[in-house]
Coordinates of C-alpha atoms in Angstrom, one line a residue:
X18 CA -20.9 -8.1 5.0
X19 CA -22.5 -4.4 5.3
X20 CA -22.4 -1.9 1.9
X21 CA -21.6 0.5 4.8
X22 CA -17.9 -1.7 5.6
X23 CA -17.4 -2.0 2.4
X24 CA -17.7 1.5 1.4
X25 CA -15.2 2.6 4.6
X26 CA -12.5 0.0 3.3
X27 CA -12.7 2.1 0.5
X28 CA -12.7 5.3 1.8
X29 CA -9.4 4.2 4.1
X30 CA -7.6 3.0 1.1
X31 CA -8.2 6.3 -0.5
X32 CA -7.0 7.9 2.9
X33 CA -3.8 6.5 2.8
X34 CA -3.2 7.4 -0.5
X35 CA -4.1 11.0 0.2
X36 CA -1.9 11.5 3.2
X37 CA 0.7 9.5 1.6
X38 CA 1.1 12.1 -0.8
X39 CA 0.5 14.8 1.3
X40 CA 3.5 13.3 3.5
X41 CA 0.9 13.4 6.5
X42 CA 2.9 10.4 8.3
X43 CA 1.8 10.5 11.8
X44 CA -1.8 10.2 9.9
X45 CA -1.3 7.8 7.6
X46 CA 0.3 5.9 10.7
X47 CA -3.0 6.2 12.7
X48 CA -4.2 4.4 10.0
X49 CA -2.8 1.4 11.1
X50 CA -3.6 -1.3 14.3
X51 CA -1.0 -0.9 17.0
X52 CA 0.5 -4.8 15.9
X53 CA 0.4 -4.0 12.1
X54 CA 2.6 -5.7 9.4
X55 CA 3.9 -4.3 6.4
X56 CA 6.2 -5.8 3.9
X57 CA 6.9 -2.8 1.0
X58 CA 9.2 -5.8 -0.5
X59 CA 13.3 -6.0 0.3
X60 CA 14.0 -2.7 -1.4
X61 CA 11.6 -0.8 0.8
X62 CA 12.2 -1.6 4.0
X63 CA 11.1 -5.4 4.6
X64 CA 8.8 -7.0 7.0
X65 CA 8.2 -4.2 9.4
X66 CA 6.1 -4.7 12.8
X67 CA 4.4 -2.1 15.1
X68 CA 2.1 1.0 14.1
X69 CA 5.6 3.3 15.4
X70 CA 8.4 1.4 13.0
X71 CA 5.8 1.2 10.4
X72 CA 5.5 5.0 10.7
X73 CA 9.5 5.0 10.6
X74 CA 9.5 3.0 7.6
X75 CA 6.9 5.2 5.6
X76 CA 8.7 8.3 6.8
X77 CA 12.0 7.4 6.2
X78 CA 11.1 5.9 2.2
X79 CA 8.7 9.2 1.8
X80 CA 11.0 11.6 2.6
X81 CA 13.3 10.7 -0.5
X82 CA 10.4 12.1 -2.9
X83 CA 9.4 15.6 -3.8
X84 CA 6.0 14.9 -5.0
X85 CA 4.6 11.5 -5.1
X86 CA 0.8 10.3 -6.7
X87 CA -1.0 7.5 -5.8
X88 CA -3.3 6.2 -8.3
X89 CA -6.1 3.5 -6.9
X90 CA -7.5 1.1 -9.2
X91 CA -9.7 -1.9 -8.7
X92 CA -10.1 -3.3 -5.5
X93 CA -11.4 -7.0 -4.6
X94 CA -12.3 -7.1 -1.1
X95 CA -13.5 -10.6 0.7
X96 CA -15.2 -10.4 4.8
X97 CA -14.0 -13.4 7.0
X98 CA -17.0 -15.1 7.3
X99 CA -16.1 -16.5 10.8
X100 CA -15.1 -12.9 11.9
X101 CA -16.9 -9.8 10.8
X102 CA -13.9 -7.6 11.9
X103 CA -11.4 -9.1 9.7
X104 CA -11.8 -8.6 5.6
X105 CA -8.8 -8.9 3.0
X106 CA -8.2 -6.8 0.1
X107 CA -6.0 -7.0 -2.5
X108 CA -6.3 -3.8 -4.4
X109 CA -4.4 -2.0 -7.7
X110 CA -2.4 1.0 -7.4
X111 CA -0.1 3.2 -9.5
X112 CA 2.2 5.5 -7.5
X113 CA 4.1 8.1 -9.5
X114 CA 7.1 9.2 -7.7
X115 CA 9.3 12.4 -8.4
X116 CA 12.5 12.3 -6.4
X117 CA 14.3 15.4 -4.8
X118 CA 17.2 15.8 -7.6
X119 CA 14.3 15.5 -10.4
X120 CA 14.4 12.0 -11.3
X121 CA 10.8 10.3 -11.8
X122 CA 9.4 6.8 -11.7
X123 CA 6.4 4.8 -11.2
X124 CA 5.7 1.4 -10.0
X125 CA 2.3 -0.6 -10.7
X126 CA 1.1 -2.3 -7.4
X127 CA -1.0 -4.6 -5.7
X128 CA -1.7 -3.8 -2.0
X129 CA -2.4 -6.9 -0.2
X130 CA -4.6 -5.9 3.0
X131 CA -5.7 -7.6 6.0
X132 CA -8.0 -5.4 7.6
X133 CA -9.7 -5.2 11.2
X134 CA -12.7 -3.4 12.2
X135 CA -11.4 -1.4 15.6
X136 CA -13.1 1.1 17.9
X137 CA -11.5 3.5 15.7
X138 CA -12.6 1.7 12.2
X139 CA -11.3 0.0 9.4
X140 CA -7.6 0.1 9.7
X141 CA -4.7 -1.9 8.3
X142 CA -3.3 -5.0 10.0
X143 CA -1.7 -6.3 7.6
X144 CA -0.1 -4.6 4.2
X145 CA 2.4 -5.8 1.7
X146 CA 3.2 -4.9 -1.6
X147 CA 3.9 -6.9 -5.0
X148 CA 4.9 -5.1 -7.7
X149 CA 3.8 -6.0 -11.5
X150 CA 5.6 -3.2 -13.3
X151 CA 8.3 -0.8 -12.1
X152 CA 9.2 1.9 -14.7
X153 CA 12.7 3.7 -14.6
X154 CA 14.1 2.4 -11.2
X155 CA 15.6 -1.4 -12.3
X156 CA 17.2 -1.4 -9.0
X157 CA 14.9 -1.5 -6.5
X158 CA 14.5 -5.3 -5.1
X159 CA 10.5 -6.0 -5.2
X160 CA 8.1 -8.6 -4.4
X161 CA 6.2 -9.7 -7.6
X162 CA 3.1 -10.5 -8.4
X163 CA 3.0 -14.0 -9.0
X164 CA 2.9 -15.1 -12.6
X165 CA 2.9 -18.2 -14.0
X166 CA 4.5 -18.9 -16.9
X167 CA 3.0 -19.4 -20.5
X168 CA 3.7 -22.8 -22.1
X169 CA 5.3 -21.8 -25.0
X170 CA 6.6 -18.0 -25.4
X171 CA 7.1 -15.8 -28.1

């Protein structure tokens, strides 16, 4: 592992978020391998495959917001040691969300990475989301962060 990959899996997972909120889809697409996988959970959009549905999928769940923030927070980020292009990430993330009609929410994430060095650079392989706290939208079906339970609770 380089200081110099590390620091450019950082600066792609702060790309995303930037063009995320800036609804720059085709770029945040391109930030993606061609055979990418993304799971968002069951309420937004599923197991999706290919860099072009994965753009789709983004587009289609972006364009219900106004405004949207996405928040990064610690980031854990492991190299393969039998492949230097591969890494995985699992990394926090709070994304504020204001919809078109005025309602707002915000969901606490983890964004679980697989991530391939390419002629292009880091880029996402692999990304799905678990959710640990969703505030003000009950309805939306997630993927949660798994949680064991405590032996005895209040």
């Amino acid at each position: 592992m380089r200081i110099e990959d590390r620091v450019a899996i950082g600066d792609l997972m702060a790309l995303y978020c930037e063009r995320v909120d800036e609804y720059d889809i085709d770029a945040v697409a391109a930030l993606f391998t061609p055979d990418c996988v993304t799971d968002y959970g069951p309420g937004r959009g599923g197991l999706v495959s290919g860099r072009d549905a994965v753009r789709d999928r983004i587009a289609g769940g972006q364009a219900q917001f106004r405004r949207t923030h996405h928040q990064l927070g610690q980031s854990r980020v492991t190299f393969d040691p039998a492949d230097p292009d591969r890494a995985a990430a699992v990394t926090y993330v709070t994304a504020s969300h204001e919809e078109w009609e005025g309602r707002q929410w915000r969901a606490h994430l983890r964004y679980v990475d697989v991530l391939a060095h390419t002629r292009e650079g880091w880029q996402f392989a692999e990304r799905r989301v678990h959710a640990g706290v969703i505030e003000n939208r009950p309805e939306i079906d997630w993927v949660w962060v798994p949680r064991q339970e405590p032996a005895a609770r209040p």
